[in-house]
Coordinates of C-alpha atoms in Angstrom, one line a residue:
Chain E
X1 CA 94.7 24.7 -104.0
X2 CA 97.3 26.5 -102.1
X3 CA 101.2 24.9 -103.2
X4 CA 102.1 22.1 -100.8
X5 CA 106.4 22.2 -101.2
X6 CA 107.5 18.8 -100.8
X7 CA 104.3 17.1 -101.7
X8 CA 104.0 14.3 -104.3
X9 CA 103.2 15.1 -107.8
X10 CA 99.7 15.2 -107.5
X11 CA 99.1 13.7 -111.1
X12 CA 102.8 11.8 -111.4
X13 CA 101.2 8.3 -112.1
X14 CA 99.3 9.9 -115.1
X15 CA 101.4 9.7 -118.2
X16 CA 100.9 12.6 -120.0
X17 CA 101.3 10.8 -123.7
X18 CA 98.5 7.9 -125.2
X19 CA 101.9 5.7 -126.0
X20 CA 101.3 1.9 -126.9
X21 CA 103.6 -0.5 -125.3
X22 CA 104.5 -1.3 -129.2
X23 CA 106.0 2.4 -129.4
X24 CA 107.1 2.4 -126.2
X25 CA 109.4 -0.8 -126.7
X26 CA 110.6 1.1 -130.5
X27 CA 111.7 4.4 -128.9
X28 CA 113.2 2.1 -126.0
X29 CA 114.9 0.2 -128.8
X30 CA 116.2 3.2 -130.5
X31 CA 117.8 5.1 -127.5
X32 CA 119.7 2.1 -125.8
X33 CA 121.3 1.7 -129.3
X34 CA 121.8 4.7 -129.7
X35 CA 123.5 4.9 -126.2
X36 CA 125.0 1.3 -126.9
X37 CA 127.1 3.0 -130.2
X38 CA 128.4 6.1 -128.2
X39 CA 129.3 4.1 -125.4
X40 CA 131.0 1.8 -127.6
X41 CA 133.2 4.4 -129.2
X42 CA 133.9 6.8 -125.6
X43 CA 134.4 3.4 -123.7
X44 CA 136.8 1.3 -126.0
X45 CA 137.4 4.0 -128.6
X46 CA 141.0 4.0 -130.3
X47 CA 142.4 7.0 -127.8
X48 CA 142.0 5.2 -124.4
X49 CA 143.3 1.6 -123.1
X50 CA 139.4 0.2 -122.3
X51 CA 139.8 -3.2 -124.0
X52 CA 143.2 -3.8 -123.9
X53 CA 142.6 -3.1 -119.8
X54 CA 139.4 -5.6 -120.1
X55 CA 142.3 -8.2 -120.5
X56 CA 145.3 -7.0 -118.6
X57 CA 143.8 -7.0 -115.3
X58 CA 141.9 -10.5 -114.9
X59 CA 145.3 -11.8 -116.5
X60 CA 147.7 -9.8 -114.2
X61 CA 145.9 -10.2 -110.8
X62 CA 144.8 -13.8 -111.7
X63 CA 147.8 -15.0 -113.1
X64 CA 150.0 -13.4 -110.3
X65 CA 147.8 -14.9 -107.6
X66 CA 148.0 -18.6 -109.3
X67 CA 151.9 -18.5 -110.0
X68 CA 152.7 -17.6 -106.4
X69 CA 150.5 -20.3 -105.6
X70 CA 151.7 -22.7 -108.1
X71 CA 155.7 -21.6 -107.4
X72 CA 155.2 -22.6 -103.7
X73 CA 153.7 -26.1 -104.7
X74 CA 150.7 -26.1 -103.3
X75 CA 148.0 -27.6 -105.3
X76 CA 143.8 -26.8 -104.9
X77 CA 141.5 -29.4 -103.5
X78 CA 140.3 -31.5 -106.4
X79 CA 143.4 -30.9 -108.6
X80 CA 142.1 -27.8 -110.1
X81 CA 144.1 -25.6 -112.1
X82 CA 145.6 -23.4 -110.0
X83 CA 145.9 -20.7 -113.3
X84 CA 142.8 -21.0 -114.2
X85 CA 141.1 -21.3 -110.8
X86 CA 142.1 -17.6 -110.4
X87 CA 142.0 -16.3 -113.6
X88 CA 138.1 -17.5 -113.7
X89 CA 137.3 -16.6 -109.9
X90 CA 138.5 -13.1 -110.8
X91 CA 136.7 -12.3 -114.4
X92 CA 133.3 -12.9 -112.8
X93 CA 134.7 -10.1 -109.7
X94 CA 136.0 -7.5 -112.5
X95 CA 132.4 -7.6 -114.2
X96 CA 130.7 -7.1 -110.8
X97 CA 133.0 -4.3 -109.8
X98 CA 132.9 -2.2 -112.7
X99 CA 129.3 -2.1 -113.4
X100 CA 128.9 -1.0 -109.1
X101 CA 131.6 1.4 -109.2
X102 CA 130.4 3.1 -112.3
X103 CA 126.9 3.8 -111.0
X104 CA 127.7 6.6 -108.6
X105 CA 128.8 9.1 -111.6
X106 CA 126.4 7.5 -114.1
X107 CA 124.2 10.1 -113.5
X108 CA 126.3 12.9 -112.9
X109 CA 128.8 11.8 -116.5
X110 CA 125.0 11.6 -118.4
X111 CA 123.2 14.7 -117.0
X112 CA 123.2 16.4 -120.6
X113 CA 121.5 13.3 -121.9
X114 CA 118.6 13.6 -120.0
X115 CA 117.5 17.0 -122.0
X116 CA 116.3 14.5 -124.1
X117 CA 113.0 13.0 -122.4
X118 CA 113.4 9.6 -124.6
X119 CA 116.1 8.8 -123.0
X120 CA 115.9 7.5 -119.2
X121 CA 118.6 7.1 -116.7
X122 CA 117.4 3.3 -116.9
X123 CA 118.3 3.4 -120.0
X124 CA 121.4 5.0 -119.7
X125 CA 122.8 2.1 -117.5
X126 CA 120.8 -0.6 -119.3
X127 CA 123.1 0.6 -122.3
X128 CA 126.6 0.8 -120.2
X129 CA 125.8 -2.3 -118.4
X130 CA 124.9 -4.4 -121.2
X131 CA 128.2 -3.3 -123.2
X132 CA 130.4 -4.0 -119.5
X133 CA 128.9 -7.3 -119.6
X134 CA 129.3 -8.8 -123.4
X135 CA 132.8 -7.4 -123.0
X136 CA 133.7 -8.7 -120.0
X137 CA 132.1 -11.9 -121.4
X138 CA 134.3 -11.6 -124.4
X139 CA 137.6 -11.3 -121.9
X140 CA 136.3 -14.2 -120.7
X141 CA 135.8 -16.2 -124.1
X142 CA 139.3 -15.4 -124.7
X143 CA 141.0 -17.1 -121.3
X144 CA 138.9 -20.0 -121.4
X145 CA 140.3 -20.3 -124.6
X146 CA 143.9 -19.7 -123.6
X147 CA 143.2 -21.4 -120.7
X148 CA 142.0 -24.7 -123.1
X149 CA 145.1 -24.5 -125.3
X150 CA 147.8 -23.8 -122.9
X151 CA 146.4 -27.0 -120.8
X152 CA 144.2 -28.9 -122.5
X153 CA 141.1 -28.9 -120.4
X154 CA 138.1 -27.2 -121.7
X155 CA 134.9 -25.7 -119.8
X156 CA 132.6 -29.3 -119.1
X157 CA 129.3 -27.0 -119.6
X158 CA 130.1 -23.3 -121.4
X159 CA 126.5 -22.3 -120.9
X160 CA 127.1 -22.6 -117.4
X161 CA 129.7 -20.3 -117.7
X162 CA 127.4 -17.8 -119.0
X163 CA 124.7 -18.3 -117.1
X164 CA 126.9 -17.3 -113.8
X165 CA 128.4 -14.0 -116.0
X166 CA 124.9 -12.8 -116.8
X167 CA 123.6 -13.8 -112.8
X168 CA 126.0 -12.0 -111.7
X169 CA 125.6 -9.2 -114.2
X170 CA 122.0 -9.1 -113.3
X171 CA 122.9 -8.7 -109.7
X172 CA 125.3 -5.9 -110.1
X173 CA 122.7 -3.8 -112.4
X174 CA 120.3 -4.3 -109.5
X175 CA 122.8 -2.7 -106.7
X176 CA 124.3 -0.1 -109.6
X177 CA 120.2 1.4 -109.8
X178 CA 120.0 1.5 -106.1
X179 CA 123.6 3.2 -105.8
X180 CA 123.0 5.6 -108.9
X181 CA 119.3 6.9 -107.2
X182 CA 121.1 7.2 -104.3
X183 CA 123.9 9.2 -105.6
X184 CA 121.2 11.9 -106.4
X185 CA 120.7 12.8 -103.3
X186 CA 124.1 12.4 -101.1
X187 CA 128.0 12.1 -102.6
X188 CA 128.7 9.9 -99.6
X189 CA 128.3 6.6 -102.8
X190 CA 131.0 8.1 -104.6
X191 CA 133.2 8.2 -101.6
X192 CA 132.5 4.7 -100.5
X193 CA 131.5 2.2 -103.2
X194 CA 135.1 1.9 -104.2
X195 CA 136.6 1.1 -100.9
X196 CA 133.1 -1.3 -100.7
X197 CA 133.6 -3.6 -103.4
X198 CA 137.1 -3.8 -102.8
X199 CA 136.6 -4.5 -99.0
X200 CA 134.1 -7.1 -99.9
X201 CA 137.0 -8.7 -102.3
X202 CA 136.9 -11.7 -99.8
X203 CA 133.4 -12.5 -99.2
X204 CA 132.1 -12.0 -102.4
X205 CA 133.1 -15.2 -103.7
X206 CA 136.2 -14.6 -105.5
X207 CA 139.0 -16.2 -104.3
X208 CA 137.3 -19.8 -102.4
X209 CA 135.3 -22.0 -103.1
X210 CA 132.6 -23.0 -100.9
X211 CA 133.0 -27.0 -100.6
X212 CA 136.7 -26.1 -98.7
X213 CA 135.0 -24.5 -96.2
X214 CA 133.5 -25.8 -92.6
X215 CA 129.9 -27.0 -93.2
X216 CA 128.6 -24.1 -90.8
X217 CA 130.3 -21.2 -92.8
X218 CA 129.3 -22.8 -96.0
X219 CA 125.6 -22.2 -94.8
X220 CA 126.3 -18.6 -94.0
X221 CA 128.4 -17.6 -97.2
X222 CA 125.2 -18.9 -99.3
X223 CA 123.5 -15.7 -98.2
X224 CA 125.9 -13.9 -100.6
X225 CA 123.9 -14.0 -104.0
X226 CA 127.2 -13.4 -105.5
X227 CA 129.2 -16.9 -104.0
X228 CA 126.4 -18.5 -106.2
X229 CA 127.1 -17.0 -109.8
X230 CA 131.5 -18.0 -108.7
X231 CA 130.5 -21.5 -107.8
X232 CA 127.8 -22.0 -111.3
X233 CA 131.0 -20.4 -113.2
X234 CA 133.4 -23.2 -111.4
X235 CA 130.8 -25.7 -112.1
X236 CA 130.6 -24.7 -115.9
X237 CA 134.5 -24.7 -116.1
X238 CA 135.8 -27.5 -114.0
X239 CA 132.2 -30.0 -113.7
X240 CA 132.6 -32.9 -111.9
X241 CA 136.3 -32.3 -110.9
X242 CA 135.1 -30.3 -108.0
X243 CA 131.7 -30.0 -105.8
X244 CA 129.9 -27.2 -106.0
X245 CA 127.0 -25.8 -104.4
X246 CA 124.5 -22.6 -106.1
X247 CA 121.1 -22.1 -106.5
X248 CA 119.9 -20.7 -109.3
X249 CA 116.9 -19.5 -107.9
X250 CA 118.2 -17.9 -105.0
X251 CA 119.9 -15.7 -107.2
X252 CA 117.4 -14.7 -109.5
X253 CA 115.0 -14.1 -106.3
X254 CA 117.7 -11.9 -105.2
X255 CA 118.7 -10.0 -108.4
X256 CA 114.9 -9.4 -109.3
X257 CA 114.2 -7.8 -105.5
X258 CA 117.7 -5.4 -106.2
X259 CA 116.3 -4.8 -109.3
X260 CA 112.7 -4.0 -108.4
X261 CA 114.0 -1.9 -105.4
X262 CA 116.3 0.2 -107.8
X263 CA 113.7 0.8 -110.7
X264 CA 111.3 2.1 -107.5
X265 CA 114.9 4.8 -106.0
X266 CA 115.5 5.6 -109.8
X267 CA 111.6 6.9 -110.4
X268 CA 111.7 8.8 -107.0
X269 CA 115.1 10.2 -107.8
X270 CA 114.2 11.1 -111.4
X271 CA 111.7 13.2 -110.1
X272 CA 113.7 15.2 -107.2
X273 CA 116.7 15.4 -109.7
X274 CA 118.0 19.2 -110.4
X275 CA 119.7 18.3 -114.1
Chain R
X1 CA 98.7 20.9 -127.9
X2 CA 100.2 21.3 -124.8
X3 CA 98.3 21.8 -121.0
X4 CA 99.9 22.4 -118.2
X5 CA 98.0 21.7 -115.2
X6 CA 98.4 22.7 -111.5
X7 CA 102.1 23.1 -112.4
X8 CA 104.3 23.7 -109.8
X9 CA 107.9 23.6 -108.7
X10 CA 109.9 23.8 -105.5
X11 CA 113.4 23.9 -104.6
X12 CA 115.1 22.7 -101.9
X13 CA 117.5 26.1 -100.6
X14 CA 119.2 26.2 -97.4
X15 CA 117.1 23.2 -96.4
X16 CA 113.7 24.8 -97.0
X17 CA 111.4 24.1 -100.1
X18 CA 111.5 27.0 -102.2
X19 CA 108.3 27.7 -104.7
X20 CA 109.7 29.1 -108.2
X21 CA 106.4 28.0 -110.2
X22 CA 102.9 27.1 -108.7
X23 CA 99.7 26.7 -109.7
X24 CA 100.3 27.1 -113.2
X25 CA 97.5 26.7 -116.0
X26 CA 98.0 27.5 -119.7
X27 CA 97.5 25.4 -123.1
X28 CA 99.7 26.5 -126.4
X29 CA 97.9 25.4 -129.3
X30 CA 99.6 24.3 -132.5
X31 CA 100.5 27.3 -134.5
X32 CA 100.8 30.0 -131.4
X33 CA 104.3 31.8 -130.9
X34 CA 104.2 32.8 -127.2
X35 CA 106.2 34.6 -126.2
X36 CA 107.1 35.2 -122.1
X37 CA 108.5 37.8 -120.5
X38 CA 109.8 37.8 -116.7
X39 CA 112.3 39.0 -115.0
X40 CA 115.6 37.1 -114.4
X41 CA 114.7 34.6 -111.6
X42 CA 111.5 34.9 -112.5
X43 CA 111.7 31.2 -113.3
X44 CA 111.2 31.5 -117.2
X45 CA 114.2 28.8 -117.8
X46 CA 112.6 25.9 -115.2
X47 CA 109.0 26.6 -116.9
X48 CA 110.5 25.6 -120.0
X49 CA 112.4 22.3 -118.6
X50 CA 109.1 21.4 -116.9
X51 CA 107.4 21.7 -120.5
X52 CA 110.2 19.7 -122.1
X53 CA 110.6 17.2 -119.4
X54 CA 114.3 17.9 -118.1
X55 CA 112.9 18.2 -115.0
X56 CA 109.6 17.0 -113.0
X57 CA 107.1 18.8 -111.1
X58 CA 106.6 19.2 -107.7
X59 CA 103.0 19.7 -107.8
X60 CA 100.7 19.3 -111.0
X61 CA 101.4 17.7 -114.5
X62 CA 102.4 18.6 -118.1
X63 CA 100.2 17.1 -120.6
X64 CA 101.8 16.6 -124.3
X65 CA 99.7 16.3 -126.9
X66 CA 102.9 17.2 -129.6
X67 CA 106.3 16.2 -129.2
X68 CA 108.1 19.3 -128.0
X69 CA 112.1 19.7 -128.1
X70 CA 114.5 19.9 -125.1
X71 CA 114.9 24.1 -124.2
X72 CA 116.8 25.7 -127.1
X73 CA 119.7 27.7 -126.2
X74 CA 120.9 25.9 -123.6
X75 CA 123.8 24.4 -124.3
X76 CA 122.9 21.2 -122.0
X77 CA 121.6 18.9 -124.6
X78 CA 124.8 17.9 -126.6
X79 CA 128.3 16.1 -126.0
X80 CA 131.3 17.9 -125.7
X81 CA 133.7 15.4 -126.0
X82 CA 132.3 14.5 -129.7
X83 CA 132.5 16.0 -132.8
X84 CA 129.3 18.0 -133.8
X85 CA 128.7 15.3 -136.8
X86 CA 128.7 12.8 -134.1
X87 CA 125.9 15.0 -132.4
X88 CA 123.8 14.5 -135.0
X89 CA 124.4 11.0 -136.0
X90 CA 123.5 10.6 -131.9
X91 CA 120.8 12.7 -132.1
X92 CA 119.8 11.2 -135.5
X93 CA 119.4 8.0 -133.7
X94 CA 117.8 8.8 -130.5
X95 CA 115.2 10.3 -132.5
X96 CA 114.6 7.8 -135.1
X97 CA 115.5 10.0 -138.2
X98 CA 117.5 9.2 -141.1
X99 CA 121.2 9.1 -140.1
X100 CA 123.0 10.6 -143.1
X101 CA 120.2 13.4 -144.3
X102 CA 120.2 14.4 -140.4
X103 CA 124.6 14.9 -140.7
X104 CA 123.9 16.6 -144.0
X105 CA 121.1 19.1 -142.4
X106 CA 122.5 20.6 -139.8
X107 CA 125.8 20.8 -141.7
X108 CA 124.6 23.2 -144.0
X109 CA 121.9 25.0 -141.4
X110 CA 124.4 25.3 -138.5
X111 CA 127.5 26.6 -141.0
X112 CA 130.0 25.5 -138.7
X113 CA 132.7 24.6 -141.3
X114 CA 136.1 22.8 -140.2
X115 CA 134.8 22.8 -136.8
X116 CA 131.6 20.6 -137.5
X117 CA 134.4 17.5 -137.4
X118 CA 136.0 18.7 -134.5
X119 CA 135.0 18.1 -131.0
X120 CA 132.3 20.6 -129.5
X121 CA 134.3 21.1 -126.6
X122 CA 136.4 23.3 -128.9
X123 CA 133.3 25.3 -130.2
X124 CA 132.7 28.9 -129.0
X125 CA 129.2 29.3 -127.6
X126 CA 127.7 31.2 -130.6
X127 CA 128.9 27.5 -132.2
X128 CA 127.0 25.6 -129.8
X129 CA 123.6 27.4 -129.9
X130 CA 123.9 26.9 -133.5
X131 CA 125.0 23.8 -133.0
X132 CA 121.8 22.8 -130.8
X133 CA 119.6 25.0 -132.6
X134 CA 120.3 22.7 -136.1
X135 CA 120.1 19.5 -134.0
X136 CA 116.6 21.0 -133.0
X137 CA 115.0 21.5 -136.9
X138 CA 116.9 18.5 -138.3
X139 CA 114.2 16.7 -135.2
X140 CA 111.5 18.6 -136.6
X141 CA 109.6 19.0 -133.0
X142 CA 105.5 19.8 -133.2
X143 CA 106.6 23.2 -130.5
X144 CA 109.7 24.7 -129.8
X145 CA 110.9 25.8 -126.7
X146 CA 113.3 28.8 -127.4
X147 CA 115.8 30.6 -124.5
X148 CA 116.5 34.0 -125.7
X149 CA 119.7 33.1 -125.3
X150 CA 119.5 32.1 -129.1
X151 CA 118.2 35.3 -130.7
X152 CA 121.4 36.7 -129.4
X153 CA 125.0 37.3 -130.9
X154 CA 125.8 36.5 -133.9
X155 CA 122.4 38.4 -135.7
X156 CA 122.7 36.5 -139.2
X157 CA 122.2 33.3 -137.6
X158 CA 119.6 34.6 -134.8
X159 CA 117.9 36.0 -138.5
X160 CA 117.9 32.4 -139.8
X161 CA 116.4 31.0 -136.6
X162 CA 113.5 33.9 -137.1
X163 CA 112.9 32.6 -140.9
X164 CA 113.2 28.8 -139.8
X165 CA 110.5 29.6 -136.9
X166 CA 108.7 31.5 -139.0
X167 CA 108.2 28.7 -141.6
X168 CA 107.2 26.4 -139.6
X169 CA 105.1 28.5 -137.7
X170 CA 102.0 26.9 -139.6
X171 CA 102.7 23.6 -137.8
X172 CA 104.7 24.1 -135.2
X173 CA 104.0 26.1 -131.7
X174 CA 106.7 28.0 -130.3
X175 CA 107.7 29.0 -126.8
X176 CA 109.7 31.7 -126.3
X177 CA 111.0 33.3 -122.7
X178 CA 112.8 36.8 -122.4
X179 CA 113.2 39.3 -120.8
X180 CA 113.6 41.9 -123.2
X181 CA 110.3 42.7 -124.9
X182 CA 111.6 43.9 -128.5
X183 CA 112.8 40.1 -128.8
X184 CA 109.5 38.8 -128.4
X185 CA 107.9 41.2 -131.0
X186 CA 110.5 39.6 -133.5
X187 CA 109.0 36.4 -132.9
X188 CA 105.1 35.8 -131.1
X189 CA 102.1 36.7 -131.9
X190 CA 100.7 36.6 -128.8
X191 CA 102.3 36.7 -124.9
X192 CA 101.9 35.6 -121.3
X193 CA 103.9 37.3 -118.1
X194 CA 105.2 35.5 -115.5
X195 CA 105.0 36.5 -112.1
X196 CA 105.6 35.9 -108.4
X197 CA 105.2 32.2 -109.4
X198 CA 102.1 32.4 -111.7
X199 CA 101.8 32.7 -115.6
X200 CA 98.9 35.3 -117.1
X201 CA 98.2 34.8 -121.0
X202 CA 97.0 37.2 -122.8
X203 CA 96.0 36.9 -126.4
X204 CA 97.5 40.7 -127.9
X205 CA 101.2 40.5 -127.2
X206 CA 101.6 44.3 -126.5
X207 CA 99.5 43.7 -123.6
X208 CA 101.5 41.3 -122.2
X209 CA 104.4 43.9 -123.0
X210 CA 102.1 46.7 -121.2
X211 CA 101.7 44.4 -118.5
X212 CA 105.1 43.5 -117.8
X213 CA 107.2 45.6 -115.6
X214 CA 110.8 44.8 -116.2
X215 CA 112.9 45.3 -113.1

């Protein structure tokens, strides 16, 4: 059969090795921990700032924001907290940011890795995101507990608060695969995604919360998957003190569709990759 | 064993698809020492990150009936940032081997000294191809995939890599590219060419060497 350039791998879908889904999960098992330990120590090692960052910027951005607001007197609707209002809209932001702005170099920073055929680039930012997450989650653990001491009030429903960290973790995972496929084959992600997220500051959900808006907008800032995982997070923290509106199955329907599409633009781009 | 079957490989240049590889067909068997001789360009190093699974095929498929390591000599599949004891506990780990015994091994096989604390950035690269080369044997891969670019240098340690080879040689297969024919004698038994794309086997390395017309 004469070469056809450009053609699909004829026999792609085959795998090559009689693997059981048994061994399969083991090896799996072994190289995200693996990955998980070395992240670990280049991530938050001794030599760099990682963790101590982890809390400085929720607490400098956050707390700035809700003195300014709470020096010119102006309360929130519902008698919310203005500290922690902020502080809490802009941990669930930080977590979403720095797993998407990661993803257009988490190929490029890993390329060595991939001489070894256990480990996949899913696996790569399985590992990274799954550490971004439980230490962002951990940052979090810590305000909520400053937050509790400093003025008494504590989170109504802390599962809550979890289950809008990991949403929104989920989400961000599902745009970081489609980014880092896409990365393989045009540096126009790396130039971007940063201005992106930042840009998007204001519609993502951060900073309002959707019961202060006009009924009409409320409807269209629902489309944002990630307004959702701000208002469970609110709901968790502040209950009854404030309405809120989130669907949890929205979200999920979303995040699995990201993630679906990403998993499908990793496999094509694993393939055309020059490593 | 290994089969490679219909193997192929294009790269995009200047906007066009490129062939380096197509077509291929070959099987290594446990035990064989092939070695293969092309030219430079001759795409020797992209055969062997097609057989390891750096890269994918175009066309065609690699089936592995062995585990096989990543190309050897290369100095691709390590860290630089870490030390080379953090290599192997990393390595140790991906792989599923004992953590401590793996540190120990390639301590004493890749003789590194001070430096085997000490980030590999800071390594030389006769360092890191024994650095990868120990990482390699402490995995204990069913066939080895071997660059030339480890028989050369330092000839103690290329010696060592010979004897290690050579004792495993029962169990293991062993791929080796060049493009210098008195290498391969060191090291095969028997020899392929590869050519305008296409890989001929043939079972008495020296007429693989008679065959091959280095440029």
């Amino acid at each position: 059969m004469p070469e056809a350039p450009g053609a699909m791998p004829s026999g792609a879908a085959r795998r090559p090795e009689p693997l059981t889904l048994r061994a399969a999960a083991r090896v799996q098992r072994q190289v995200i921990g693996a990955l998980l330990l070395r992240e670990l120590s280049t991530r938050f090692g001794r030599e760099n700032l990682g963790f101590l960052w982890l809390f400085l910027e929720p607490a400098l951005l956050g707390g700035t924001i809700g003195l300014v607001h709470h020096l010119s007197g102006r309360g929130l609707p519902g008698g919310v907290d203005v500290l922690s209002f902020w502080v809490l809209g802009y941990i669930p932001f930080f977590l979403f940011r720095s797993v998407v702005n990661r993803a257009p170099v988490a190929i490029v920073s890993n390329q060595s890795l991939l001489y070894h055929r256990r480990i996949t680039i899913l696996d790569i930012m399985l590992a990274r995101d799954l550490l971004e997450g439980a230490a962002v989650l951990g940052a979090m653990a810590v305000f909520v507990l400053a937050i509790g001491l400093a003025t008494g009030t504590w989170p109504e429903q802390p599962a809550k608060l979890v289950l809008g960290m990991a949403l929104m973790l989920v989400l961000a995972h599902g745009i970081g695969l489609l980014i880092s496929a896409g990365s393989v084959y045009t540096e126009m992600f790396e130039r971007i995604t940063h201005m992106v997220t930042y840009l998007s500051l204001p519609i993502l959900g951060s900073f309002f919360m959707v019961f202060w808006l006009p009924t009409e907008v409320q409807k269209m800032v629902l489309w944002m998957p990630t307004v959702h995982c701000f208002e469970i997070v609110r709901d968790g923290q502040f209950g009854s003190a404030v309405p809120t509106s989130y669907d949890v199955s929205y979200v999920l329907t979303c995040a699995a569709l990201l993630n679906l599409f990403g998993l499908a633009a990793l496999r094509k781009a694993r393939r055309d990759m020059v490593v | 064993m290994i089969r490679l079957h219909a193997l192929g490989k294009a790269y995009r240049v200047h906007g066009r698809m490129r062939a380096v590889l197509s077509g291929i067909e070959a099987t290594f068997r446990p035990g064989e020492a092939v070695g293969i001789l092309g030219r430079n360009g001759a795409g020797k190093t992209t055969l062997l990150r097609l057989i390891a699974g750096v890269e994918h095929p175009t066309s065609g498929w690699v089936e592995r009936g062995m585990t096989v390591s990543w190309p050897l000599g290369f100095a691709g599949a390590m860290h630089y940032s870490i030390t080379g004891a953090d290599n192997a506990r990393f390595i140790a780990r991906i792989y599923g081997k004992p953590v401590a015994e793996t540190v120990e091994f390639v301590d004493a096989f890749a003789e590194l000294g001070e430096y085997y604390r000490m980030p590999a950035r800071t390594y030389s690269h006769g360092m890191l191809t024994r650095l990868g080369f120990a990482l390699s044997m402490a995995v204990d891969f069913d066939c080895y995939l071997v660059d030339e670019a480890v028989a050369a240098g330092d000839s103690r340690f290329a010696t060592r890599c010979r004897d290690a080879l050579e004792e495993r040689r029962g169990r293991s297969a062993i791929l080796f590219v060049s493009h210098v024919p008195d290498l391969l004698r060191q090291f095969c038994t028997s020899g392929a060419v590869l050519q305008d794309g296409r890989l001929t086997r043939y079972d008495d390395l020296d007429q693989a060497i008679a065959a091959y017309q280095p440029a």
